[in-house]
mmCIF file of C-alpha atoms in Angstrom:
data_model
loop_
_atom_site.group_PDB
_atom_site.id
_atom_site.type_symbol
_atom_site.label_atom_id
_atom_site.label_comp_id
_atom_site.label_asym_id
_atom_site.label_seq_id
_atom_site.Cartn_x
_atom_site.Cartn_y
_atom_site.Cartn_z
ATOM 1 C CA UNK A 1 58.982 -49.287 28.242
ATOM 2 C CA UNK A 2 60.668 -52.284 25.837
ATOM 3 C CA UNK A 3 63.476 -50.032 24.969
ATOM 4 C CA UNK A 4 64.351 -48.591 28.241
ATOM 5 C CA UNK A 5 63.953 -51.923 30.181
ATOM 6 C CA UNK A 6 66.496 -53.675 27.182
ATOM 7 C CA UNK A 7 68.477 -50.470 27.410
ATOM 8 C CA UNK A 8 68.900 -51.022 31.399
ATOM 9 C CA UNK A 9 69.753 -54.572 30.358
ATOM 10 C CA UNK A 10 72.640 -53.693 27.905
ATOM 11 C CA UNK A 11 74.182 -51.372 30.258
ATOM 12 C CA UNK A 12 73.592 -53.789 33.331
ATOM 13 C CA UNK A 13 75.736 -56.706 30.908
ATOM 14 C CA UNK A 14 79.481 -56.835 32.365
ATOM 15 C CA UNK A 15 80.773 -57.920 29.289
ATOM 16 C CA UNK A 16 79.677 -54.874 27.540
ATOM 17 C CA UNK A 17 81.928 -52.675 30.377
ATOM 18 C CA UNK A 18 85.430 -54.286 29.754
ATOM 19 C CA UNK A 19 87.450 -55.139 26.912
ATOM 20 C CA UNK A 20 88.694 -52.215 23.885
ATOM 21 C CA UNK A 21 85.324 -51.822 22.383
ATOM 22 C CA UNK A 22 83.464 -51.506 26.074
ATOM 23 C CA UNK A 23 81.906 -49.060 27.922
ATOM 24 C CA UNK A 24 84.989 -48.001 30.329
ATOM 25 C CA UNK A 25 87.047 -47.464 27.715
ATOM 26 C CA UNK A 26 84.949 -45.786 25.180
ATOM 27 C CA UNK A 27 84.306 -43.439 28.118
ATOM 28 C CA UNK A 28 87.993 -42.843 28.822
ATOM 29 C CA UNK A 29 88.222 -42.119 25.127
ATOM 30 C CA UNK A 30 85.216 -39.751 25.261
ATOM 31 C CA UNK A 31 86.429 -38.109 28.506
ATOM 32 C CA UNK A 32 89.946 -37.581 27.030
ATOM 33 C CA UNK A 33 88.731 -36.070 23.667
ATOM 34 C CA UNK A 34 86.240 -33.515 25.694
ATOM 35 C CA UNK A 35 89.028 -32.534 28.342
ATOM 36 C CA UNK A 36 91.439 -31.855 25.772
ATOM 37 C CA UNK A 37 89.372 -29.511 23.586
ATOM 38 C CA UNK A 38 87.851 -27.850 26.509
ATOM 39 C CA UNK A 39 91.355 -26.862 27.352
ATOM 40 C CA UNK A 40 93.079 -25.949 24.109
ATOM 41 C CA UNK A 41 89.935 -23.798 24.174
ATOM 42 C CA UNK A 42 89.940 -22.206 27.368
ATOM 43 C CA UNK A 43 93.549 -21.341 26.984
ATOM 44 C CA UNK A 44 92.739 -19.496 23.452
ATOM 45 C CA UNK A 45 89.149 -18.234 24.418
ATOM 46 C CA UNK A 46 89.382 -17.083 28.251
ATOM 47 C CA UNK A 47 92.753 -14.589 27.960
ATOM 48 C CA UNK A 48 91.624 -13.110 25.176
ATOM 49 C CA UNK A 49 88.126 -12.576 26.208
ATOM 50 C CA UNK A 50 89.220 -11.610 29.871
ATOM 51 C CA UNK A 51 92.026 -8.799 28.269
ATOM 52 C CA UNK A 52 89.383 -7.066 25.608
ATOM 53 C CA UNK A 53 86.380 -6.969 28.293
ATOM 54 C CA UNK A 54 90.104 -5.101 30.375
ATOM 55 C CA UNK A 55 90.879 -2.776 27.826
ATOM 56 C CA UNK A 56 87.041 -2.368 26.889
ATOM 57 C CA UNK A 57 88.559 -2.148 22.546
ATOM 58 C CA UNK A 58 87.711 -4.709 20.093
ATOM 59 C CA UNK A 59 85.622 -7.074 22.023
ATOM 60 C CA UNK A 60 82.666 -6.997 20.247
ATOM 61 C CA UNK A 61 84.057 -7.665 16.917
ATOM 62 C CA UNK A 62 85.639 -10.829 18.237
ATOM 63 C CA UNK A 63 83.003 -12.083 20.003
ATOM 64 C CA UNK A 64 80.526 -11.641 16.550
ATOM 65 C CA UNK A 65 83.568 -13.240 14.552
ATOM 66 C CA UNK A 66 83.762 -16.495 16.997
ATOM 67 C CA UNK A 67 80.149 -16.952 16.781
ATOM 68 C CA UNK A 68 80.465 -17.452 13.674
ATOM 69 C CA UNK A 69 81.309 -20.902 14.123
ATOM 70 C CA UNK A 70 77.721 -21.501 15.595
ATOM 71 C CA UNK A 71 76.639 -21.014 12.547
ATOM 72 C CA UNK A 72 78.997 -23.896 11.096
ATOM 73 C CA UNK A 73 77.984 -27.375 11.814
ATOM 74 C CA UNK A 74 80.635 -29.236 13.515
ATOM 75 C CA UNK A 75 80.594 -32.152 11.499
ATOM 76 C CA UNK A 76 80.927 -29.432 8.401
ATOM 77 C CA UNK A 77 84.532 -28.711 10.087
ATOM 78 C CA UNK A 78 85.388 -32.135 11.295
ATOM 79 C CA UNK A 79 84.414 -33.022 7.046
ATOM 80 C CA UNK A 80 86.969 -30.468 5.992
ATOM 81 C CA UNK A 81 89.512 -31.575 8.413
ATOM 82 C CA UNK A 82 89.319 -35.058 7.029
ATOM 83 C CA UNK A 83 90.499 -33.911 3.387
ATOM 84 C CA UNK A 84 93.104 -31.974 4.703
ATOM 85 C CA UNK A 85 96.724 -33.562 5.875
ATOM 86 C CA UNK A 86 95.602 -34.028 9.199
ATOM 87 C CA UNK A 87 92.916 -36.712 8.755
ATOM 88 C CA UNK A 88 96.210 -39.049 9.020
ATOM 89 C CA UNK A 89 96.806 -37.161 12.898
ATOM 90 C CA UNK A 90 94.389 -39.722 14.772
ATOM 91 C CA UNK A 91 92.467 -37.589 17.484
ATOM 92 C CA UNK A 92 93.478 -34.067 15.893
ATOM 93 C CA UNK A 93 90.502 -33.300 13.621
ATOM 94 C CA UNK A 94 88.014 -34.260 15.902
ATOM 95 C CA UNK A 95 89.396 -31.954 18.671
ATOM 96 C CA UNK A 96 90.543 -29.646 16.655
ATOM 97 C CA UNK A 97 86.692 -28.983 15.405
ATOM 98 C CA UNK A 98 85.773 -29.363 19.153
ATOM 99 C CA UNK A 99 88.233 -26.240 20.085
ATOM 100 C CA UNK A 100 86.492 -24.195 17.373
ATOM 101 C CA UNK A 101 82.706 -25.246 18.492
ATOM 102 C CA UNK A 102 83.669 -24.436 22.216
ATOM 103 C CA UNK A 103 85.689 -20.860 21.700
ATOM 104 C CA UNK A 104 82.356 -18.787 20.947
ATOM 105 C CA UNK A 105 80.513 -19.683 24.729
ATOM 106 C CA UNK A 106 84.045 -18.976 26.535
ATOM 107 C CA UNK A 107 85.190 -16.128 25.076
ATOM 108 C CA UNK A 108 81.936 -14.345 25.129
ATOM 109 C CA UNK A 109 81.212 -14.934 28.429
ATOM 110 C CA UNK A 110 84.454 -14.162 29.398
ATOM 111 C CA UNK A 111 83.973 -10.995 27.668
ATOM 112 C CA UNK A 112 80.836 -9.997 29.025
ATOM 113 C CA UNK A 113 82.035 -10.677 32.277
ATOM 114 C CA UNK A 114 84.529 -8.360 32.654
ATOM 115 C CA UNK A 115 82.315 -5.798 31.096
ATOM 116 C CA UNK A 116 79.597 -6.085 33.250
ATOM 117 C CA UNK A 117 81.608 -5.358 36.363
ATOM 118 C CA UNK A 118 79.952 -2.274 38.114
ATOM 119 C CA UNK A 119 82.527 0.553 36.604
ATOM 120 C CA UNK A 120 82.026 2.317 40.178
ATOM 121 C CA UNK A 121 84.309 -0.037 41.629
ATOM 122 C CA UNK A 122 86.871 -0.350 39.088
ATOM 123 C CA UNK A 123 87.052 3.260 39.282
ATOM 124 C CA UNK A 124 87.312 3.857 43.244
ATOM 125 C CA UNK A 125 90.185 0.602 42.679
ATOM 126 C CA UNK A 126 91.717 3.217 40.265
ATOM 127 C CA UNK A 127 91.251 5.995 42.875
ATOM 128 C CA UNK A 128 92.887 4.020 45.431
ATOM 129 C CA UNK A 129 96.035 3.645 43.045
ATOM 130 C CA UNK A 130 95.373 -0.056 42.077
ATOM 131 C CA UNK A 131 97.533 -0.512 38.472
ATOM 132 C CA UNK A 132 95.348 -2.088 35.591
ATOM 133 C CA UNK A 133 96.962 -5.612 36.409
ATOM 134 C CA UNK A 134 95.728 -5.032 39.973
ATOM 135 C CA UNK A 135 92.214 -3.995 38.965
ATOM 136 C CA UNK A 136 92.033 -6.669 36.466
ATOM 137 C CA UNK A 137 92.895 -9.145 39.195
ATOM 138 C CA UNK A 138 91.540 -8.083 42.471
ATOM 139 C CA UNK A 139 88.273 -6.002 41.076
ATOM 140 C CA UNK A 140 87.118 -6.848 37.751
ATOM 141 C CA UNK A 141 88.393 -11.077 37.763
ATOM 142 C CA UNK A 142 87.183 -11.978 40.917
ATOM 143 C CA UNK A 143 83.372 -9.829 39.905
ATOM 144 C CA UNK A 144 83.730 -11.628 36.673
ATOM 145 C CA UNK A 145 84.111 -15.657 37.942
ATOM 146 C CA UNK A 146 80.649 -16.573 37.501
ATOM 147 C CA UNK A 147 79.652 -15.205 34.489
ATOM 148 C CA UNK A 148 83.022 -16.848 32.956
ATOM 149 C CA UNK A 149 82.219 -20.281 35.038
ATOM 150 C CA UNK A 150 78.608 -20.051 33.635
ATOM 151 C CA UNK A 151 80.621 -19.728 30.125
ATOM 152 C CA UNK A 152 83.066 -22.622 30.734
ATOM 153 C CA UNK A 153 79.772 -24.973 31.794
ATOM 154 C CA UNK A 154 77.912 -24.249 29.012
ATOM 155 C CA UNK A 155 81.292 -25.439 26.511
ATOM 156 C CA UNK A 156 81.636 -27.953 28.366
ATOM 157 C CA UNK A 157 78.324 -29.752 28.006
ATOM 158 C CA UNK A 158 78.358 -29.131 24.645
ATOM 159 C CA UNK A 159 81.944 -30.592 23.722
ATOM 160 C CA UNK A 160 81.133 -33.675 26.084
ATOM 161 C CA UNK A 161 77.167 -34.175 23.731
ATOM 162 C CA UNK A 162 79.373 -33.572 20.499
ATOM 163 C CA UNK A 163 82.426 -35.835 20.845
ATOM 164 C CA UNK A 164 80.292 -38.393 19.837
ATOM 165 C CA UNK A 165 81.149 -37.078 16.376
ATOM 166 C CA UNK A 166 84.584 -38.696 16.451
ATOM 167 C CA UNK A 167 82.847 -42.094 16.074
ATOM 168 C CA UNK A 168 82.059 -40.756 12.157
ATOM 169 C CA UNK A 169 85.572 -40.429 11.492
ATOM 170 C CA UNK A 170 86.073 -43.921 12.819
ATOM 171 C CA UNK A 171 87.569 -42.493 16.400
ATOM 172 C CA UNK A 172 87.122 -43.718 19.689
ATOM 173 C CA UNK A 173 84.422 -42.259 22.289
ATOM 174 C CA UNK A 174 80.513 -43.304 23.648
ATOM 175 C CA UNK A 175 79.629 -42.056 19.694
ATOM 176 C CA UNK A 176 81.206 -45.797 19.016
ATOM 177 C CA UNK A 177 78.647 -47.336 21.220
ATOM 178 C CA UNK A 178 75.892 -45.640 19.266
ATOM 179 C CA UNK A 179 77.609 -46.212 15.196
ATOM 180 C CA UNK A 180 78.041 -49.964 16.140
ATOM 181 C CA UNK A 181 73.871 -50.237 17.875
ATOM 182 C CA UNK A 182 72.761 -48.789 14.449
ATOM 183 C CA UNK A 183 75.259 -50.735 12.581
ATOM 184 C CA UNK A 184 73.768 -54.343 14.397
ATOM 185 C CA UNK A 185 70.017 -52.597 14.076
ATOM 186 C CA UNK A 186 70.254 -52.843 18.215
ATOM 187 C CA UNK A 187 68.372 -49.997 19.523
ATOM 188 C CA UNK A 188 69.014 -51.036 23.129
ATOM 189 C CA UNK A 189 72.903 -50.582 22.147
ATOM 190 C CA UNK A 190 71.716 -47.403 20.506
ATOM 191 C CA UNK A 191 69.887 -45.751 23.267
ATOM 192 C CA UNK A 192 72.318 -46.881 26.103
ATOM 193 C CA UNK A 193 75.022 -44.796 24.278
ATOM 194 C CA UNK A 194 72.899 -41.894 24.231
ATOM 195 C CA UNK A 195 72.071 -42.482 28.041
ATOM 196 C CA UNK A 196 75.929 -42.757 28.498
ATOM 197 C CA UNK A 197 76.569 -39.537 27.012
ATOM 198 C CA UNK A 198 74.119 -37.832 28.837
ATOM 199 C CA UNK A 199 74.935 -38.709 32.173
ATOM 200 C CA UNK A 200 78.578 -37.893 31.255
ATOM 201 C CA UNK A 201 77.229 -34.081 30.182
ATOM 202 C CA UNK A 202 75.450 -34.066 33.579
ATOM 203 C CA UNK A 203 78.449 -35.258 35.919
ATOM 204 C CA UNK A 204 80.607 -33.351 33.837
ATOM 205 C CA UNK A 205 78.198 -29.964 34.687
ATOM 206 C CA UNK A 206 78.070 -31.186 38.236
ATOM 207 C CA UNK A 207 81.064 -31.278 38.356
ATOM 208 C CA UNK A 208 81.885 -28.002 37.576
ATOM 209 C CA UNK A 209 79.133 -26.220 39.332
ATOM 210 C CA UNK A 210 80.646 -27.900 42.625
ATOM 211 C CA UNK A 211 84.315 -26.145 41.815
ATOM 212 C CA UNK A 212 82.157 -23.228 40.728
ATOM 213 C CA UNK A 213 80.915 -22.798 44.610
ATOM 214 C CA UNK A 214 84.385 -23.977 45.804
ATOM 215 C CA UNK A 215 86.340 -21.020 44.173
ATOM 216 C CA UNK A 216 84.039 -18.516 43.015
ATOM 217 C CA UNK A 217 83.083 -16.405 46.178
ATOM 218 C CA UNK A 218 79.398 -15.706 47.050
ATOM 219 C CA UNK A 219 77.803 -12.425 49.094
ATOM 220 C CA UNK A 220 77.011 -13.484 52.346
ATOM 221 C CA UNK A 221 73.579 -13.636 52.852
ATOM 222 C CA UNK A 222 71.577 -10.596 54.469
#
């Protein structure tokens, strides 16, 4: 219990929450690095997923060619990025790496979401004279939400637990908290990072579950 009680401690210090190098503004860092890729992302991943699980062509093949980059280690990308002219671009290889490791979970799901809508009712919205924009957005969308919700959670916790690979590049972000603890041999500092990061992940997927029962409609109970 030494660790977690002089973890506690470190967090519970004031000075470690204020200045450039403390806690609130490694987590505004952090925050702004993981809300920036999850977006980039979302606006590549989610259209394209939503329009090929539409048009029921060629959605297979690009959801087995994004998961590809599972397969890649992000720090492998954010290496490569580094050698190329953008290691100069500040913030831009590490959320550049962060887009690619969050496209696969959002434009699957997004994907299979659309999919799995029962094909009964798209085709009684056809039979009623809907147009394919009007299927897509009153039938198969709204059917779709969670599974593309559950999709959009599952990037998100994992670009808010990887961000912390910005701190290898020298970048800003909790990672910092946790370079600098091994750096002064200070596993307090070092575990209090993690702890950081992890609550973030879970507020973060709180978060979104909450706007995930505020917009996404539910069956009413029988």
């Amino acid at each position: 219990m030494g660790v977690v009680t002089d973890a506690w401690a470190w967090l519970t210090t004031g000075a470690h929450w204020s200045g450039e190098d403390g806690i609130t503004a490694r987590l505004a860092e952090h925050a702004y690095v993981s809300a920036l890729a999850l977006l980039i992302a979302g606006a590549v991943a989610l259209p394209v997923g939503l329009w090929l699980g539409h048009v029921g062509r060629g959605g297979a093949l690009a959801v087995n060619v994004s998961n590809v980059g599972r397969a890649v280690p992000v720090f492998a990308v954010l290496a490569l990025f580094m050698v190329s002219p953008l290691r100069n671009a500040g913030y831009v290889p590490t959320v550049s790496a962060l887009v690619l490791f969050a496209i696969p979970p959002l434009l699957t799901n997004a994907y299979v979401g659309v999919r799995e809508v029962d094909r009964a009712a798209v085709r009684a919205a056809r039979g009623m004279g809907m147009t394919g924009g009007q299927v897509f957005r009153r039938v198969e969308l709204p059917l779709a939400a969670p599974v593309v919700m559950t999709g959009v959670r599952s990037a998100a916790v994992q670009v808010v637990a990887t961000a912390t690979i910005a701190a290898m590049v020298g970048q800003g972000g909790l990672g910092r908290i946790i370079t600098a603890g091994f750096a002064l041999y200070d596993t307090a500092q070092v575990v209090a990072g993690a702890v950081l990061v992890a609550l973030l992940a879970l507020v973060v997927e709180g978060l979104l579950i909450g706007l995930d029962r505020l917009l996404v409609p539910r069956p009413p109970r029988t």
